[in-house]
Coordinates of C-alpha atoms and ligand atoms in Angstrom, one line a residue:
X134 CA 0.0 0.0 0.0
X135 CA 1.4 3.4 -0.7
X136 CA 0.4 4.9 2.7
X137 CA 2.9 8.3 1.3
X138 CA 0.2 9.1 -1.2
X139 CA -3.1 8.1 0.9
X140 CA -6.5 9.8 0.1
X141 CA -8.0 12.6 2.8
X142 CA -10.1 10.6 5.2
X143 CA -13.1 12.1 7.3
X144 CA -13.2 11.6 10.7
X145 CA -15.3 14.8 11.8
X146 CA -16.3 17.6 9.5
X147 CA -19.1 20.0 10.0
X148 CA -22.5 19.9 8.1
X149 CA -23.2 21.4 4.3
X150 CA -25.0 23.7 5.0
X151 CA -23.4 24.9 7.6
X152 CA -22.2 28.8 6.1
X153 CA -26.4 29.5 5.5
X154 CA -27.2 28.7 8.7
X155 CA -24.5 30.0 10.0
X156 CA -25.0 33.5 8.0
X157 CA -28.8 33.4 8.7
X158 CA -28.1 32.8 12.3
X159 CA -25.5 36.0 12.3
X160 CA -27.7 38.4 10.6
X161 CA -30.6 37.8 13.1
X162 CA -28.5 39.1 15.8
X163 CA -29.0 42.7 17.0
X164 CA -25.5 43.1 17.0
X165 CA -25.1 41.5 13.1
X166 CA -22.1 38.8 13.1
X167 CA -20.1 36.7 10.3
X168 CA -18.4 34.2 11.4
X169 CA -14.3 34.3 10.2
X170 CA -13.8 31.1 9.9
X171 CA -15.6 31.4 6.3
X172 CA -13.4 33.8 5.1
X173 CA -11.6 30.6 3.5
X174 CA -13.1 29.7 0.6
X175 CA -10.7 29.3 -2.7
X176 CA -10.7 33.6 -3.4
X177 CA -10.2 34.6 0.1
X178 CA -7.4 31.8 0.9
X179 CA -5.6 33.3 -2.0
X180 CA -6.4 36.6 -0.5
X181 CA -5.1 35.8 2.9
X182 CA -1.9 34.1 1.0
X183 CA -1.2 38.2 -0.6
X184 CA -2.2 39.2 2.9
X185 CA 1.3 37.1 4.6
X186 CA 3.3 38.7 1.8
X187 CA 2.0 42.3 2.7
X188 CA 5.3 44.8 3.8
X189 CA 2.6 45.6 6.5
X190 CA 1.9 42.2 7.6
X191 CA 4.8 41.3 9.8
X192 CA 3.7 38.3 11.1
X193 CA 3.9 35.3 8.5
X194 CA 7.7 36.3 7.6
X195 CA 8.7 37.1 11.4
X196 CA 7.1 33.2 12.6
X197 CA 9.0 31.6 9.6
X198 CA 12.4 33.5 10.4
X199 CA 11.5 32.0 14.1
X200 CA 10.9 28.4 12.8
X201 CA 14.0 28.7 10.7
X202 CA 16.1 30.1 13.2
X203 CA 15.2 27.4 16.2
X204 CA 14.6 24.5 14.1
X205 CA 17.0 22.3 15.7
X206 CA 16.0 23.0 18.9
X207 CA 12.6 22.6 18.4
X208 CA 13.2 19.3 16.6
X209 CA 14.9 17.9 19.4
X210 CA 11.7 19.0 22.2
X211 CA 10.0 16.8 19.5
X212 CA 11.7 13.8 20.1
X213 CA 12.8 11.0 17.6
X214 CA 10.3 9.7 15.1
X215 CA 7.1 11.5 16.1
X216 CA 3.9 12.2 14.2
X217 CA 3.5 15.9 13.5
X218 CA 0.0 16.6 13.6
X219 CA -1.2 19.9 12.1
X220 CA -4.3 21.5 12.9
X221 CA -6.1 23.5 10.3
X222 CA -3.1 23.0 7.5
X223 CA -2.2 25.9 6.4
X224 CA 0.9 27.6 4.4
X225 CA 3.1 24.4 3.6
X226 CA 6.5 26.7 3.3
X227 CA 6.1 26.8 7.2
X228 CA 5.9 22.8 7.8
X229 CA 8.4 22.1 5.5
X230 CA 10.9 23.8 8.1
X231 CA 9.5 21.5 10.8
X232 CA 9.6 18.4 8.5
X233 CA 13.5 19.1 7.2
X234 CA 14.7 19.6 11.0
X235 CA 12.8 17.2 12.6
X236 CA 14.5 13.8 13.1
X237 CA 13.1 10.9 11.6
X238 CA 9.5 12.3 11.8
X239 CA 7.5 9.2 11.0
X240 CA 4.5 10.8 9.8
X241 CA 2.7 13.9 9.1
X242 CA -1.2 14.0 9.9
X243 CA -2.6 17.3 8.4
X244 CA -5.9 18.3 9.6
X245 CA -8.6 20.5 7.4
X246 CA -12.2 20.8 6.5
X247 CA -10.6 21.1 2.9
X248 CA -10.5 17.5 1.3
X249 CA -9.0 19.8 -2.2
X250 CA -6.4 21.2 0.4
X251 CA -5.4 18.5 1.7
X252 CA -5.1 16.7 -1.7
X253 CA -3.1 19.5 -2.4
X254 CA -1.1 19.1 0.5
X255 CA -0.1 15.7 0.3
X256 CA 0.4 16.4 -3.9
X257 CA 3.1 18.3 -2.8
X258 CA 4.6 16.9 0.0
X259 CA 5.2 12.9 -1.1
X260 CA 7.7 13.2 -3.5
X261 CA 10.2 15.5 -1.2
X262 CA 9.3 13.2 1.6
X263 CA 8.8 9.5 0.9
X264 CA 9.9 7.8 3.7
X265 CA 6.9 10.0 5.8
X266 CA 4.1 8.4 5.9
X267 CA 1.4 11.4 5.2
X268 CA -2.4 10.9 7.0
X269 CA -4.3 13.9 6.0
X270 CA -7.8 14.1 7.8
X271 CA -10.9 15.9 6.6
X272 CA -11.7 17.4 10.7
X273 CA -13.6 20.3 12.2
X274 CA -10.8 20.6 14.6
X275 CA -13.3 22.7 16.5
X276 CA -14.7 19.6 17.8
X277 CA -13.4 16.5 19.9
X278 CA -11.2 14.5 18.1
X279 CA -9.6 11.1 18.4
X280 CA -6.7 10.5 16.1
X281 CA -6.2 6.5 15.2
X282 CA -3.0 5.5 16.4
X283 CA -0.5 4.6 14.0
X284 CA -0.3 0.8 13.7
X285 CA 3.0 -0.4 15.2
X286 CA 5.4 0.8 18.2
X287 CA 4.2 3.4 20.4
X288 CA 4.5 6.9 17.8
X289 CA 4.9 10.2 20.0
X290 CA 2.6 13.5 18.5
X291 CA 3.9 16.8 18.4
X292 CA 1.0 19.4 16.9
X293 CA 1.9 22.1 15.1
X294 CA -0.5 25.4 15.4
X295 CA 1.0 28.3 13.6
X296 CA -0.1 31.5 12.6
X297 CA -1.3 33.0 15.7
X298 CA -4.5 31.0 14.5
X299 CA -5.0 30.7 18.1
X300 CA -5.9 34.8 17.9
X301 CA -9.3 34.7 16.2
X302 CA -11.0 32.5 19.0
X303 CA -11.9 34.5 22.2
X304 CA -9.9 33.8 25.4
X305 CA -12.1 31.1 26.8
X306 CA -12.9 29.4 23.3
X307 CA -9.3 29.5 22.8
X308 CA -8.8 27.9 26.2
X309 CA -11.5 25.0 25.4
X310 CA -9.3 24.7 22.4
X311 CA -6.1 24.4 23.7
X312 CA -7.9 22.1 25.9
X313 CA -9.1 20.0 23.0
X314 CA -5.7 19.9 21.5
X315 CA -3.9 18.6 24.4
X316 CA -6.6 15.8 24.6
X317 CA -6.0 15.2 20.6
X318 CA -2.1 14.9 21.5
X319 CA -2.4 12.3 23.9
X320 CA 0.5 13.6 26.0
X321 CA 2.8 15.1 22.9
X322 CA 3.2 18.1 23.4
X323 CA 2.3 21.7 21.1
X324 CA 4.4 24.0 19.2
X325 CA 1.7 27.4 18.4
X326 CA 2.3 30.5 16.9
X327 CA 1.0 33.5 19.0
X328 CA 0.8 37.2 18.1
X329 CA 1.8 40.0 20.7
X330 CA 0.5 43.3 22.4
X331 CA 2.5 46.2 20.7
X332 CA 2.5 49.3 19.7
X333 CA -1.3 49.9 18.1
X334 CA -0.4 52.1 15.2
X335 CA 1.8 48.8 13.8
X336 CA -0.7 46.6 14.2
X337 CA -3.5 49.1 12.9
X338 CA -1.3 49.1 9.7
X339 CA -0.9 45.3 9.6
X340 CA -5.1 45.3 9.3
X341 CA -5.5 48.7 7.2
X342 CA -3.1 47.9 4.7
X343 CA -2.1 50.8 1.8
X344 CA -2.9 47.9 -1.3
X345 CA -6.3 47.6 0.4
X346 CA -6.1 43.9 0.1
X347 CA -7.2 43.0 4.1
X348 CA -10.1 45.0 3.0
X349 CA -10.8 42.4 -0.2
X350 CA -10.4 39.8 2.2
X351 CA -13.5 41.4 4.5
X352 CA -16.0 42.1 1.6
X353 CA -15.2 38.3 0.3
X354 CA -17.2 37.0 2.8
X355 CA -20.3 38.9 0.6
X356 CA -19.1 37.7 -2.1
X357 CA -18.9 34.5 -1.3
X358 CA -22.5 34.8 0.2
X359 CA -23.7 36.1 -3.9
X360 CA -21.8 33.3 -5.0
X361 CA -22.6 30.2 -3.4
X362 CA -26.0 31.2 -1.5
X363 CA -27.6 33.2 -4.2
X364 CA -27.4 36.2 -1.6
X365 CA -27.6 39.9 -3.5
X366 CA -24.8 42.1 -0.9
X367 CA -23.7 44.8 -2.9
X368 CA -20.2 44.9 -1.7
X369 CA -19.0 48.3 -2.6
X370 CA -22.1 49.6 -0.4
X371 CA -20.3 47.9 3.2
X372 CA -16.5 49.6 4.4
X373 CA -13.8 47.4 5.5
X374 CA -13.0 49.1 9.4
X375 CA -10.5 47.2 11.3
X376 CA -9.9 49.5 14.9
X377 CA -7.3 48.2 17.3
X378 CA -9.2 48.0 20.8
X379 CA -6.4 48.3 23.3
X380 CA -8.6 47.4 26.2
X381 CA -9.3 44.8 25.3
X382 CA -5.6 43.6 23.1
X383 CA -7.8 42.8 20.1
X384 CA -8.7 44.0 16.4
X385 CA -12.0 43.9 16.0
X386 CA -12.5 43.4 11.7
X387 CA -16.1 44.9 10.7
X388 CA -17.9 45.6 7.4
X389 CA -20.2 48.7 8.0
X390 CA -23.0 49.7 5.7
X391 CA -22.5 52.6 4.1
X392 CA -26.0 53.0 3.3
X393 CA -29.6 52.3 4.3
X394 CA -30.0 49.0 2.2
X395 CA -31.8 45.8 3.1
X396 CA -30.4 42.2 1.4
X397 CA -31.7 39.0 0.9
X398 CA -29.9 35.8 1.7
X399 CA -32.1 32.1 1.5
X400 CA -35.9 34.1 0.6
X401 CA -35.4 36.2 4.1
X402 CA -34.8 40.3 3.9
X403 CA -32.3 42.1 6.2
X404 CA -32.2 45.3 6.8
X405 CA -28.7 47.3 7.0
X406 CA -29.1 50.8 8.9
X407 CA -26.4 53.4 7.4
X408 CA -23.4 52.9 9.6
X409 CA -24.5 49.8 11.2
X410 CA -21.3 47.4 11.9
X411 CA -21.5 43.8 11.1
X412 CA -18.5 42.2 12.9
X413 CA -16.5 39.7 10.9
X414 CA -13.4 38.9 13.0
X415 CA -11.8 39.3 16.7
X416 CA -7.7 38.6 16.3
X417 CA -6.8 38.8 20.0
X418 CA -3.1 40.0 20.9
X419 CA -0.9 38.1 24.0
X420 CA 2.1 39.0 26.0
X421 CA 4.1 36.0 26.4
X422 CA 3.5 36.1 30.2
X423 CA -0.3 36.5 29.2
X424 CA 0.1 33.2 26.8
X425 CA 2.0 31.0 28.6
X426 CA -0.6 31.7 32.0
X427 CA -3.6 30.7 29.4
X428 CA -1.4 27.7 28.3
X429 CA -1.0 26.5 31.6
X430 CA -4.8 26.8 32.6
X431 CA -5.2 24.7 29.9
X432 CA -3.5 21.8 31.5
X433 CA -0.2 22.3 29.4
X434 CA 3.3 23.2 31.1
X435 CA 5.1 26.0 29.3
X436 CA 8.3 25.3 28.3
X437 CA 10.2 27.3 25.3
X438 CA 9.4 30.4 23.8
X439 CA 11.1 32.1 21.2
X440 CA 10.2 35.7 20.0
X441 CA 12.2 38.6 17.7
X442 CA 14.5 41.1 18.3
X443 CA 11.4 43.5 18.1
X444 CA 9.1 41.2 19.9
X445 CA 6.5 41.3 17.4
X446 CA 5.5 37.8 17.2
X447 CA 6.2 34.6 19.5
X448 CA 6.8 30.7 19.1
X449 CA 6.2 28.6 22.0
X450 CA 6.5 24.7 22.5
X451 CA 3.8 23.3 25.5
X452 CA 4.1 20.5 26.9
X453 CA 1.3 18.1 28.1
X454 CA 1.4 17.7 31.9
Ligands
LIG121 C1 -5.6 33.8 10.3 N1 -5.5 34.9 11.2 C2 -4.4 34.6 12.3 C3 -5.3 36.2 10.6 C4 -5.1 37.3 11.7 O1 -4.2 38.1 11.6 O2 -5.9 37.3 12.7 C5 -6.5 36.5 9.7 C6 -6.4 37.9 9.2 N2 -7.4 38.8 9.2 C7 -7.0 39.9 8.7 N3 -5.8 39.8 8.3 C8 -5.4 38.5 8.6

């Protein structure tokens, strides 16, 4: 059997229709609400690709400069022949550091709710890596999950969450899913990507970019709501406002009607006041003290930590207790 070039299994993905309800659900609010996590379709992951290469957007280069810089160090926390396990698998240039460092990894288990990604993935992956066995999983990794065990010796895990992913959930959902996570490890531990507290204006610029691309990435979840639910947003009526709220160390990512205008999405009318907000993404900023504190309410022990010069962005390596 050529396990290198296996075929994305599903172990837990969420339901079809799952972006109307979802939308439906969001625009009956008072306070009107889309949630980020369908920002993803084919257009806006290309978007959000431009977005890491933006001068503005510091934080895809800084983490990879961190992963490059650490590597062998952070192979050797993850131990000798261990699974890397991915969560949500994203840009493949960052796991590729991982997967050239580590030492003997015996297999790589990616985990999306993008069967075409992962095809994708492991497309691109076998032929540079043929001795890893690659397991990609179609998984909501929003929800509990139990990994099969490799068949054979006892294989250690070691997940990989980069990104500052971790960000767009609020502290106590990102909590339950660090939670989550450890359980899915089984005692391996978790190297994660987390964005810090700094000085607003920077990270005000990271969101409000000059090429206007973040704001793209906002308005494609209308267009994506045109496309695939038959929904009639006129996206050049809604602005792309992204404001840093330093109480609380988060952006806060809004499309606000420009307009008095009233849609329609699945036979049901909604009405947009001019100015009213609709609020499309939270990415929540850490200290590393702040991080590490969550991490370790979370059941996990903090161990490494690697950040810049600048301390813009950090890498830290949890381990399960
Ligand atoms: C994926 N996530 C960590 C990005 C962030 O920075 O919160 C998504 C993003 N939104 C606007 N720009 C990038």
């Amino acid at each position: 059997m050529d396990t290198n070039l296996a075929r994305p299994q599903t172990i837990a993905s969420p339901g079809q229709n799952s972006f109307a309800d979802s939308l439906l659900n969001g625009l009956r609010k008072s306070s009107k609400e889309i949630a980020c996590k369908y920002f993803y379709d084919e257009a806006g992951s290309r978007l959000f690709d431009a977005i890491c290469d933006l001068p503005e957007y510091y934080q895809t280069r800084t983490e990879m400069a961190l992963l490059a810089r650490h590597a062998a160090e952070i192979a050797a926390l993850m131990g000798d022949g261990a699974e890397i396990v991915e969560f949500g698998a994203g840009s493949l240039r960052k796991v590729r550091i991982l997967l050239d460092a580590a030492r003997n990894p015996r297999a790589y288990t990616p985990l999306d709710i993008s069967g075409d990604y992962l095809r994708h993935v492991v497309r691109s992956l076998a032929a540079d890596y043929p001795a890893l066995i690659l397991r990609p999983l179609v998984a909501d990794f929003m929800l509990p999950l139990e990994i099969p065990h490799l068949p054979g010796a006892d294989t250690p895990r070691a997940g990989f969450f980069p990104g500052s992913t971790i960000g767009n959930f609020k502290p106590d959902a990102a909590m339950a899913l660090l939670r989550r996570m450890r359980a899915t490890l089984g005692g391996g531990g978790l190297l994660i990507g987390v964005d810090l507290v700094k000085d607003p204006a920077r990270l005000h610029a990271a969101y409000n970019d000059a090429a206007g691309i973040t704001a793209l990435f906002n308005k494609n979840l209308l267009v994506r709501a045109n496309r695939e639910l038959g929904a009639d947003f006129d996206p050049d009526g809604f602005a792309h406002y992204a404001p840093y709220n330093a109480a609380a160390h988060r952006i806060e990512m809004y499309l606000v009607s420009l307009k008095r205008q009233s849609v329609t999405l699945c036979g049901q009318r909604f009405e947009f006041a001019q100015g009213e907000p609709v609020h499309t993404e939270d990415s929540h900023k850490y200290t590393i003290e702040s991080f590490r504190e969550m991490a370790a309410r979370a059941g996990f022990n903090p161990r490494a930590v690697w950040t810049d010069q600048d301390r813009l962005f950090s890498v830290h390596w949890l381990e399960s207790r």
